[in-house]
Short mmCIF file of C-alpha atoms and ligand atoms in Angstrom, two decimals:
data_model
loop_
_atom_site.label_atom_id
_atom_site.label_comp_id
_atom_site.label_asym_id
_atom_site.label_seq_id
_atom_site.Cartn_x
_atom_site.Cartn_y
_atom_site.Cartn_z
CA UNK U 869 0.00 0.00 0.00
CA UNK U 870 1.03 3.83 -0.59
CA UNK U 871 3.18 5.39 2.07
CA UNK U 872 0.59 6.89 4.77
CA UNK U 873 -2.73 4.83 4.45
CA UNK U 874 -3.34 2.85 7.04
CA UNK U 875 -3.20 -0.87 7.25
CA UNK U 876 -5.73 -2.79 6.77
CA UNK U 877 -5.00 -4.89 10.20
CA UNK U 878 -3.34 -2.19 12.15
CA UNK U 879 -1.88 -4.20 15.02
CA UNK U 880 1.73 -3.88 14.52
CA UNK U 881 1.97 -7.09 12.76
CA UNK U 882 0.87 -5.81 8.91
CA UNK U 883 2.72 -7.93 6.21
CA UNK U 884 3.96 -10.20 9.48
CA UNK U 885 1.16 -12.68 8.84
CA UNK U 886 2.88 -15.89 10.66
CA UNK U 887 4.00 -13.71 13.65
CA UNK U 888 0.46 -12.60 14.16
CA UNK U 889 -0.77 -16.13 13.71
CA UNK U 890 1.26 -17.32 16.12
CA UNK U 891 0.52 -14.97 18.70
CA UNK U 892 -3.11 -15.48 18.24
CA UNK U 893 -2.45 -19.60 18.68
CA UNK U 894 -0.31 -19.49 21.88
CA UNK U 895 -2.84 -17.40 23.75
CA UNK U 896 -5.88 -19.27 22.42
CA UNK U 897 -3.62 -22.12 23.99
CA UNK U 898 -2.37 -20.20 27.51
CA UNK U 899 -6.31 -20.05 27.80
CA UNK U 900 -6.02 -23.82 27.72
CA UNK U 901 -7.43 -24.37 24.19
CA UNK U 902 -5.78 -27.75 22.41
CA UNK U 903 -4.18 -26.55 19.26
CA UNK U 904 -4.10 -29.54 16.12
CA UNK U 905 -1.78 -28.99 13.19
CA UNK U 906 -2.41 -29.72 9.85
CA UNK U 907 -0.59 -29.81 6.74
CA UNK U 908 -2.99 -29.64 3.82
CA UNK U 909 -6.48 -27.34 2.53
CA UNK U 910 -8.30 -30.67 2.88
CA UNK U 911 -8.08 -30.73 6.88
CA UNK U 912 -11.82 -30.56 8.09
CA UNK U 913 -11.42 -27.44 10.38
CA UNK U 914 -15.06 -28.07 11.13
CA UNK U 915 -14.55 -30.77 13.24
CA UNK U 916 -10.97 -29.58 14.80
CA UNK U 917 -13.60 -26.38 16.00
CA UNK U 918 -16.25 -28.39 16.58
CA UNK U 919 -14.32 -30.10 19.64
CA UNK U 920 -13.04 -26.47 20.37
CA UNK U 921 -9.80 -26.58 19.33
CA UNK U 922 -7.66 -24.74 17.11
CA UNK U 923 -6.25 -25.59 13.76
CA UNK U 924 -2.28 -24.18 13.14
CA UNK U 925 -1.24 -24.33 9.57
CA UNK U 926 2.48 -26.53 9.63
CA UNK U 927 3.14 -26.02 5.69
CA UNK U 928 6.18 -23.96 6.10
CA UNK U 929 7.47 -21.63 3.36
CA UNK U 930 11.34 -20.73 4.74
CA UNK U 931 14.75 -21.26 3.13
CA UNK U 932 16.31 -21.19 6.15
CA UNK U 933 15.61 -25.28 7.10
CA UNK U 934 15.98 -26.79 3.57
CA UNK U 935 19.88 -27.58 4.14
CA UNK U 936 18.84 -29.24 7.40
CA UNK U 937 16.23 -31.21 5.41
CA UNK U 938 17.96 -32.11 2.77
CA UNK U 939 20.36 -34.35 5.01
CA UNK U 940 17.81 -36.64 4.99
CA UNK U 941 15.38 -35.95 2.11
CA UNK U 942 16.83 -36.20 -1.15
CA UNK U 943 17.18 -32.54 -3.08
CA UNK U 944 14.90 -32.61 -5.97
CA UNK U 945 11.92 -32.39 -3.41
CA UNK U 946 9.49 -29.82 -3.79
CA UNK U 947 10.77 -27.10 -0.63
CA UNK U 948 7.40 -27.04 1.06
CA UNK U 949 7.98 -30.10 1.74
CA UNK U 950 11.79 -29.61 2.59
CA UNK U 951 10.99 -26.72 5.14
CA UNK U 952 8.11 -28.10 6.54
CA UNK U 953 10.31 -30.93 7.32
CA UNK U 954 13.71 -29.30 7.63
CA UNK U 955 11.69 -27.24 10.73
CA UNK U 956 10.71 -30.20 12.78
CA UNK U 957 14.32 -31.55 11.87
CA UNK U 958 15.76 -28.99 13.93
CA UNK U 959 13.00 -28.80 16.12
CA UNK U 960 12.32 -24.49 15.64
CA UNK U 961 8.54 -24.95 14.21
CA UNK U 962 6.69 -22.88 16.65
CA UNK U 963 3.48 -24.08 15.69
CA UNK U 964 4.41 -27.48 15.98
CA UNK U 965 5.60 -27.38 19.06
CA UNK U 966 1.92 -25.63 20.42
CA UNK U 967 0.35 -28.61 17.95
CA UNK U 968 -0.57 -31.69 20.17
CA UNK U 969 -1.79 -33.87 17.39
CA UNK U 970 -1.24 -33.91 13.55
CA UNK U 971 -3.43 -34.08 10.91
CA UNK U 972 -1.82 -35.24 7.25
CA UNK U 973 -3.64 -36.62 3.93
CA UNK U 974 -2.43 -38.90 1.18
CA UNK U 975 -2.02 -35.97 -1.24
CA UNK U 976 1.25 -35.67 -3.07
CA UNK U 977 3.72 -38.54 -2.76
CA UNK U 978 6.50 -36.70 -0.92
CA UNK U 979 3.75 -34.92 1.42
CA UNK U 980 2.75 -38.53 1.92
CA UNK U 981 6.01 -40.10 2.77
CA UNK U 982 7.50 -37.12 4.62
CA UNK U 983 4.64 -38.10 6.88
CA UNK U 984 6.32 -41.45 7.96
CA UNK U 985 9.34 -39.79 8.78
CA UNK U 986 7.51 -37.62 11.44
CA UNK U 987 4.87 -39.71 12.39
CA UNK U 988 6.26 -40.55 15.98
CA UNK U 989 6.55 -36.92 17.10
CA UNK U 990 3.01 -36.16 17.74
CA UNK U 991 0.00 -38.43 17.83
CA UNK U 992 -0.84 -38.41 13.84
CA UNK U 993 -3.69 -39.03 11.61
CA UNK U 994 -3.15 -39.62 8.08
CA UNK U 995 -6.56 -39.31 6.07
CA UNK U 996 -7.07 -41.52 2.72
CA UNK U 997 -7.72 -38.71 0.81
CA UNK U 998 -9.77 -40.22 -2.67
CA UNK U 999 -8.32 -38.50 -5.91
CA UNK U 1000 -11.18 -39.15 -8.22
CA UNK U 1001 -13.43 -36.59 -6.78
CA UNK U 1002 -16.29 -36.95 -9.14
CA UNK U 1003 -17.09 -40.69 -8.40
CA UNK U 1004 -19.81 -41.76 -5.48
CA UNK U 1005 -17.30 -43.83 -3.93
CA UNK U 1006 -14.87 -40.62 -3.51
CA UNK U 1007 -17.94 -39.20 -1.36
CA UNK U 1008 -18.35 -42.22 0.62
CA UNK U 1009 -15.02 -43.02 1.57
CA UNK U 1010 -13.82 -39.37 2.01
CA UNK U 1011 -17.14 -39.07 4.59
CA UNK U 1012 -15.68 -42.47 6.30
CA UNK U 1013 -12.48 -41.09 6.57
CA UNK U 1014 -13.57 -37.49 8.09
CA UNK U 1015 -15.72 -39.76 10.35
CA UNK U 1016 -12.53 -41.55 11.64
CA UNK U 1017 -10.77 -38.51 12.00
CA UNK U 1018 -13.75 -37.63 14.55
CA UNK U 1019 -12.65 -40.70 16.35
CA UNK U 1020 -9.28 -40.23 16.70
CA UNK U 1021 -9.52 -36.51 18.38
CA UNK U 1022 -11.72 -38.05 20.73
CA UNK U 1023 -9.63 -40.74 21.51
CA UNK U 1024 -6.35 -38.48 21.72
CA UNK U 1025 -8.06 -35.48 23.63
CA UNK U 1026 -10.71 -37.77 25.77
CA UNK U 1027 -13.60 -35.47 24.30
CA UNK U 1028 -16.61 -35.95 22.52
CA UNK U 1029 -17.36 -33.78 19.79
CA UNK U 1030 -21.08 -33.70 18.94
CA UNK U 1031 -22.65 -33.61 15.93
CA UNK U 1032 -24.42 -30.32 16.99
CA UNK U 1033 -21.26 -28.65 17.29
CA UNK U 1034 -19.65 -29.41 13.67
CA UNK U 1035 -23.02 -28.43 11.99
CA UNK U 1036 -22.58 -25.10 14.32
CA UNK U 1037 -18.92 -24.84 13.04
CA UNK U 1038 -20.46 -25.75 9.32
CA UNK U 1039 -22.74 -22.38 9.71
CA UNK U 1040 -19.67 -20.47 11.35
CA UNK U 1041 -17.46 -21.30 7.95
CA UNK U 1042 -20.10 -19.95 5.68
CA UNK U 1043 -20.06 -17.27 7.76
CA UNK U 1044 -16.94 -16.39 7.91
CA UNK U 1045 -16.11 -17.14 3.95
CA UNK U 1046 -19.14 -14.88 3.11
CA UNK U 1047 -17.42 -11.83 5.01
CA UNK U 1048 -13.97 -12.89 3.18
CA UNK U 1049 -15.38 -12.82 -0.03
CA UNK U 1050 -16.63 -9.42 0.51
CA UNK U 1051 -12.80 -8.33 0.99
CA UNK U 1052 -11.66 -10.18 -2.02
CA UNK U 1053 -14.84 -8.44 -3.66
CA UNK U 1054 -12.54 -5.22 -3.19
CA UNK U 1055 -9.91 -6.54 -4.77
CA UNK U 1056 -11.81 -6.88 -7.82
CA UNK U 1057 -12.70 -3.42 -8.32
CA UNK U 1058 -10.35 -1.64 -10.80
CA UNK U 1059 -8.41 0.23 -9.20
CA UNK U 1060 -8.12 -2.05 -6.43
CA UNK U 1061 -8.09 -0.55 -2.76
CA UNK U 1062 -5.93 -3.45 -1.56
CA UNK U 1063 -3.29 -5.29 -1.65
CA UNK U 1064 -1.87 -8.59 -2.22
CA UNK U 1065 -0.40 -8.53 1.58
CA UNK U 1066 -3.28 -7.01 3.27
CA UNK U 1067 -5.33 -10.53 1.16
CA UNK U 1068 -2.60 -12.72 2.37
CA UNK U 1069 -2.67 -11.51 6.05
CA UNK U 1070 -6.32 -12.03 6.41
CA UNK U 1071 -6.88 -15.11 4.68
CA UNK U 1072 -3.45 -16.86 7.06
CA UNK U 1073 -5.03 -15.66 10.07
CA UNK U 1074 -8.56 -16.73 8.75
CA UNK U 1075 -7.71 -20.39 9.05
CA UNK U 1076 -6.66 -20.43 12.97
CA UNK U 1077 -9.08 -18.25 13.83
CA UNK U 1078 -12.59 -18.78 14.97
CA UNK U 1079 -15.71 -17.12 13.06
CA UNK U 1080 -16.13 -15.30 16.25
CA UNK U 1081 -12.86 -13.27 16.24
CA UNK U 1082 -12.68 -12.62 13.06
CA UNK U 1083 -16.25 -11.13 12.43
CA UNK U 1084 -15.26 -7.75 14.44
CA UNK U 1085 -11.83 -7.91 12.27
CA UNK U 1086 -13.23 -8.37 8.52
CA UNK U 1087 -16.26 -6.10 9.03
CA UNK U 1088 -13.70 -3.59 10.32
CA UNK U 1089 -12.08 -3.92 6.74
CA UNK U 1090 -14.55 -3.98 4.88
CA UNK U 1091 -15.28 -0.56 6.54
CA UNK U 1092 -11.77 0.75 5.82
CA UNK U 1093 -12.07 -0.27 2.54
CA UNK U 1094 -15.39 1.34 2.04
CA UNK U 1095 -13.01 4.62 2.95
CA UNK U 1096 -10.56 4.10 0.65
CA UNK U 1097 -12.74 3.63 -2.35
CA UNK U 1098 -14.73 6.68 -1.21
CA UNK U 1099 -11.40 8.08 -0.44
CA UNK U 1100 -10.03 7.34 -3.71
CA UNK U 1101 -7.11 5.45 -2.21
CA UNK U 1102 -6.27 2.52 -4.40
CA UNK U 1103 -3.18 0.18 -4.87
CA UNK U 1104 -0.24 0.69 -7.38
CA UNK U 1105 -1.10 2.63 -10.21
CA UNK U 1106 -4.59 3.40 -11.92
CA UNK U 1107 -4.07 1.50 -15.22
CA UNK U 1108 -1.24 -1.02 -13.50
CA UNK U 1109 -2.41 -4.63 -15.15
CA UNK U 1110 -4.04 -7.04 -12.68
CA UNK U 1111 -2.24 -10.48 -12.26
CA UNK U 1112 -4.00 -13.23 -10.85
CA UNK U 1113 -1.99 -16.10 -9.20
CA UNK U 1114 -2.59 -19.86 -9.35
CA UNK U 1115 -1.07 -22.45 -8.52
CA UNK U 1116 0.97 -24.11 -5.34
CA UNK U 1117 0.47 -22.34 -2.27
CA UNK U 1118 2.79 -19.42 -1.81
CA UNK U 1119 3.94 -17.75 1.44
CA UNK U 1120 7.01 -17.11 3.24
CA UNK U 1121 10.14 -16.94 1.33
CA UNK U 1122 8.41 -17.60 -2.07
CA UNK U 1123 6.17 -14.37 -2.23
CA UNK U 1124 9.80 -12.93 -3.96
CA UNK U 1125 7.11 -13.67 -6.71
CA UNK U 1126 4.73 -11.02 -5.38
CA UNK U 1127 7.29 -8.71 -4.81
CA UNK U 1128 8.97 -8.72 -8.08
CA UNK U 1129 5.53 -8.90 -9.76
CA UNK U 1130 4.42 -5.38 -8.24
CA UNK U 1131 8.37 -4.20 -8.26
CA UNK U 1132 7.40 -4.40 -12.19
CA UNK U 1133 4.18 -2.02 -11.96
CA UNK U 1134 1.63 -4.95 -11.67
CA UNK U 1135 -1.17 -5.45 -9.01
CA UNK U 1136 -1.93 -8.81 -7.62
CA UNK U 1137 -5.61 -8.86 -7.69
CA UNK U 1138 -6.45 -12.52 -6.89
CA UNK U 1139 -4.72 -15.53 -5.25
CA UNK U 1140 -6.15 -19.00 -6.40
CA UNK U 1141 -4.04 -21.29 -4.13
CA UNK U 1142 -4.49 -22.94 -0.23
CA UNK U 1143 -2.48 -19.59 1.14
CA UNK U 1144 -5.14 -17.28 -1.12
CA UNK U 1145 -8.82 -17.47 -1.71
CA UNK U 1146 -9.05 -21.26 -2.29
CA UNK U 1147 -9.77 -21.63 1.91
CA UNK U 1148 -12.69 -19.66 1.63
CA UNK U 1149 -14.32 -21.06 -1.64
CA UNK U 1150 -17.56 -22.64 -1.87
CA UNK U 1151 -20.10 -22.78 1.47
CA UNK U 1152 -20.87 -26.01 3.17
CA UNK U 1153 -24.00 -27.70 2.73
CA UNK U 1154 -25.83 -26.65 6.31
CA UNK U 1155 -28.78 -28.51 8.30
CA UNK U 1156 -28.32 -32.07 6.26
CA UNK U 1157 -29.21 -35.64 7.61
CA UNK U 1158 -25.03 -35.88 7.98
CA UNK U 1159 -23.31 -33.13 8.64
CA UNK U 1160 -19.94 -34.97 7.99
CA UNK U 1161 -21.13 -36.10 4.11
CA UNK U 1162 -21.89 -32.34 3.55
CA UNK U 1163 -18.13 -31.41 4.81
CA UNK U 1164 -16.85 -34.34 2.60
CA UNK U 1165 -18.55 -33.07 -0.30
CA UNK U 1166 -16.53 -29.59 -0.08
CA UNK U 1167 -13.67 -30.85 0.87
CA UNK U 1168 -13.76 -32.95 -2.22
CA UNK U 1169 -14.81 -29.96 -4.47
CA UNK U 1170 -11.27 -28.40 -3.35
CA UNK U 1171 -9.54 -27.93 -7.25
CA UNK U 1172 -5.98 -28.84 -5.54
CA UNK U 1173 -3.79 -30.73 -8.95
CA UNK U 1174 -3.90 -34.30 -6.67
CA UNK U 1175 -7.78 -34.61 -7.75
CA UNK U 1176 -7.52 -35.96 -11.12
CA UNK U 1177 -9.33 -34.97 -13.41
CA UNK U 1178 -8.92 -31.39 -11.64
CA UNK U 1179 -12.07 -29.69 -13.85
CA UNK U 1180 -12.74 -27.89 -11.07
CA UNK U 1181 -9.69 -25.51 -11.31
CA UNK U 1182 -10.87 -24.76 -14.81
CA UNK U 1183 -14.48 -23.65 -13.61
CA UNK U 1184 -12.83 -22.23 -11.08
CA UNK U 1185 -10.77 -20.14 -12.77
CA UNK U 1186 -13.11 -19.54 -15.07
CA UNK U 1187 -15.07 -17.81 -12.60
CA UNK U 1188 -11.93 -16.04 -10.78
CA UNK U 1189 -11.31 -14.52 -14.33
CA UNK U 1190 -14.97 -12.90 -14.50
CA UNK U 1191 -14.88 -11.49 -11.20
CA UNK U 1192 -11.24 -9.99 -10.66
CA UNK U 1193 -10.86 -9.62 -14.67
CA UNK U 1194 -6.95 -9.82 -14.72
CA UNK U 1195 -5.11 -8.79 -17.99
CA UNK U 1196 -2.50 -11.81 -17.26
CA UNK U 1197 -2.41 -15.10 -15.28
CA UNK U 1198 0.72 -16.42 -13.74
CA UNK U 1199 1.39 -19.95 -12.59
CA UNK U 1200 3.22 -20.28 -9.59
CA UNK U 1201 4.95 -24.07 -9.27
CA UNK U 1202 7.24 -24.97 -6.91
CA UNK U 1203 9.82 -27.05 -8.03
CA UNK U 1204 9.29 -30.93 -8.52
CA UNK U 1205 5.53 -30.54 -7.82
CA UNK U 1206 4.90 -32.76 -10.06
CA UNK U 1207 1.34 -32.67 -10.37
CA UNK U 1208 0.79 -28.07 -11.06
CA UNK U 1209 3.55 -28.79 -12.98
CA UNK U 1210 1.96 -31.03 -15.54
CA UNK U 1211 -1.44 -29.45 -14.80
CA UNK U 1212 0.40 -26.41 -15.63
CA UNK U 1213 0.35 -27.15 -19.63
CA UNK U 1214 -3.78 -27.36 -18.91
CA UNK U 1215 -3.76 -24.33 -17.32
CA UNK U 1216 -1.87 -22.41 -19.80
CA UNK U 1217 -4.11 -23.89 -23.07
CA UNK U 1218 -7.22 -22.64 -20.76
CA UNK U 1219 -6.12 -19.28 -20.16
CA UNK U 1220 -4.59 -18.48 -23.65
CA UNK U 1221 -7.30 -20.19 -25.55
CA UNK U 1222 -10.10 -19.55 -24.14
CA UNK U 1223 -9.82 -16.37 -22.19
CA UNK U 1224 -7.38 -14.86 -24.40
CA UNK U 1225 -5.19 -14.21 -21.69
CA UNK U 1226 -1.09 -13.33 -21.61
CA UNK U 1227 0.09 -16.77 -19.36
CA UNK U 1228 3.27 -17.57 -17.56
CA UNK U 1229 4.77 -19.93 -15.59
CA UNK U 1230 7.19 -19.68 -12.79
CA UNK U 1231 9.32 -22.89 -11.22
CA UNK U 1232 10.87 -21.43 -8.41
CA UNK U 1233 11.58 -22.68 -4.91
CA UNK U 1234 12.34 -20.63 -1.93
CA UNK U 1235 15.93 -19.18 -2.65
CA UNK U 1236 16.59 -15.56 -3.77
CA UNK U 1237 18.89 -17.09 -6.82
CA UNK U 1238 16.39 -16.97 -9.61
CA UNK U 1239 15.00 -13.44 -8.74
CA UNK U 1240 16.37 -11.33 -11.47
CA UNK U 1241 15.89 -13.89 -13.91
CA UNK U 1242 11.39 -13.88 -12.90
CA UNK U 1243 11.66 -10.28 -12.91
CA UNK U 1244 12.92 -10.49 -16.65
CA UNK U 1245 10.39 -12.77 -17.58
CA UNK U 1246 7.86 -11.02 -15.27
CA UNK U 1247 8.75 -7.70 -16.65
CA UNK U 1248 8.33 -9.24 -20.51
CA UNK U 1249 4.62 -10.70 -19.56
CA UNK U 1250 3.46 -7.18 -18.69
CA UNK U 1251 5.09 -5.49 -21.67
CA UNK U 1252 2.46 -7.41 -23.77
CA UNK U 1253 -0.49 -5.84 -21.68
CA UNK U 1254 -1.88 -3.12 -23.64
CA UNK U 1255 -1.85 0.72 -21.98
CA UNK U 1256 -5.18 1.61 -20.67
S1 SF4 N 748 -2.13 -27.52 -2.86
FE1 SF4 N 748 -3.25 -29.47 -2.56
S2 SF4 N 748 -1.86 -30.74 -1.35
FE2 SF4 N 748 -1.15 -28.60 -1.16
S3 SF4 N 748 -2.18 -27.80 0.67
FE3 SF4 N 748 -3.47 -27.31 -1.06
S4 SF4 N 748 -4.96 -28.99 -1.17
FE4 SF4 N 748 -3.26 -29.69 0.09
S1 SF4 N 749 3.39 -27.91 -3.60
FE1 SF4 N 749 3.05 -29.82 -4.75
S2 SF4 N 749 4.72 -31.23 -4.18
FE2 SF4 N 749 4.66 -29.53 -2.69
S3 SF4 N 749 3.42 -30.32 -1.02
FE3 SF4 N 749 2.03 -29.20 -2.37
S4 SF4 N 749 1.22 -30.71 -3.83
FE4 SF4 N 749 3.02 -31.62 -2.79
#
């Protein structure tokens, strides 16, 4: 944002969205609240809430702990991975320390066997995650499986967790993704009144917070943002061309792509991954026969590149493209994610053929060595964006 407007979460933590995170975990848990960590956008929060505890994200997103990792996973490993790892490794993961059970799905193959390699830590549940969304049996089994899940966090904390509760916590979601969808609404106005870092501090503290804190904090955006557009107050420049992001989640170390993106006179104006908008997509089914089929059934509807096919992230897209109408789209892939990767080529035909749309992709991992070389490439997509 422009020097002198105020932040959109004025607390002293703006742009500092892990810090903030954190803080908000260790005093929901010095007020004696279990905290469960979970590693993936298919975690049922609903039923972490509904037994009043507190989900902590543990995908980690920092150089810092890939050397450490990389003693014992091999190199050509995707780095979200390698940190996540590489943090427990050397035992400095703040939320996993505050985290006294884990939470992992079959989703990616190193995800999945980096798993093993932790799975004596911290009492763990891995979750068959079905990667043909679209047949019955996906529905079934994913149900059986978030059903099982119920059992084990009653079995690990010695509390039940009643079926009132998660179709409470069901209503609470839709809640709360209405009111964040009515921030990312701002972001598709053109000029847009906020930024990529004011999006990506909400939506990280969005998933570790309850509905009930974070009403009073997104209705107070949506207020200040009501100001700036009356204001006139908008981010970057007037005509600047909107990017919108896909791909792997992105955080940490690996917004350099963010940076250098709006270092080269573009706005971000959406974020289609599991640290953007993708959290809040979609509302729950509410007052079913089974509250745990209606979770399954968003869960499933998740476009993440392990569902194969992944139509979704087409229709999805589709729809992100109408309502933040971005001149370019720019997949992010971390390296040796195998699956965005090869989606990638899908992605690109989709964009370019049917939307018309200027597309690039960007394999990067969470060093500073291939900066200058996306900000060339970066700086050559939005040379082809006409002037406004
Ligand atoms: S991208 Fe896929 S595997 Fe990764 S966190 Fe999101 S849903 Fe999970
Ligand atoms: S970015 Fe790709 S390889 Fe890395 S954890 Fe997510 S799905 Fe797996």
């Amino acid at each position: 944002m422009k020097a002198g407007v105020e932040p959109l979460v004025n607390d002293g933590f703006a742009g500092e969205a892990t810090k903030r995170t954190l803080g908000y975990l260790q005093k929901q848990r010095e007020k004696g609240k279990n905290i469960v960590g979970i590693y993936c956008g298919y975690a049922p929060l609903e039923v972490i809430r509904a037994m009043g505890a507190a989900p902590a994200v543990l995908c980690a997103f920092a150089n810092k702990t890939i050397e450490a990792a990389e003693m014992v996973l091999p190199a050509n490993l995707c780095p979200l991975i390698k940190s996540s790892y590489g943090f427990l490794k050397t035992d400095t993961c703040p939320f996993f320390a505050i985290s006294e059970a884990v939470i992992a799905e079959t989703t990616c193959d190193g995800k999945k066997k980096m798993f093993e390699l932790i799975s004596d830590l911290k009492p763990m549940y891995v979750m068959d995650l079905p990667q043909l969304p679209d047949e019955k049996e996906a529905l079934d089994n994913w149900t059986v499986m978030i059903k099982k899940l119920k059992g084990f966090l009653e079995t690990t904390f010695n509390r039940k967790i009643d079926d009132k509760e998660v179709e409470k916590e069901i209503k609470e979601t839709n809640i709360k993704n209405k009111l964040m969808n009515k921030i990312f609404d701002f972001a598709a106005l053109t000029p847009t009144p906020v930024s990529w870092l004011e999006l990506y501090d909400l939506t990280y503290l969005g998933q570790a917070a309850t509905t009930k804190d974070m009403i009073a904090l997104l209705n107070a955006c949506v207020a200040k943002l009501e100001q700036r557009v009356a204001d006139g107050v908008y981010h970057g420049e007037k005509d600047s061309p909107r990017v919108l992001v896909t791909g792997c989640p992105v955080g940490g170390d690996a917004t350099k792509v963010f940076k250098i993106i709006e270092e080269a006179g573009g706005v971000v104006v959406a974020l289609d991954s599991c640290t953007g908008m993708k959290a809040y997509s979609g509302m729950i089914s509410e007052n079913t026969s089974d509250p745990y089929a209606a979770l399954s059934r968003r869960y499933l509807d998740l476009p993440c590149s392990c569902m194969t096919p992944n139509n979704r992230r087409l229709a999805e897209l589709d729809k992100m493209i109408k309502r933040f109408k971005p001149d370019v789209v720019i997949d992010v892939v971390l390296h040796a994610c195998h699956s965005y990767n090869v989606e990638s080529h899908k992605i690109k035909e989709h964009v370019t053929n049917k939307h018309q749309k200027p597309f690039l992709k960007i394999e990067t991992d969470y060093s500073q060595s291939d900066v200058e070389q996306i900000r060339t490439r970066v700086e050559a997509l939005l040379e082809t964006v006409p002037k406004k």
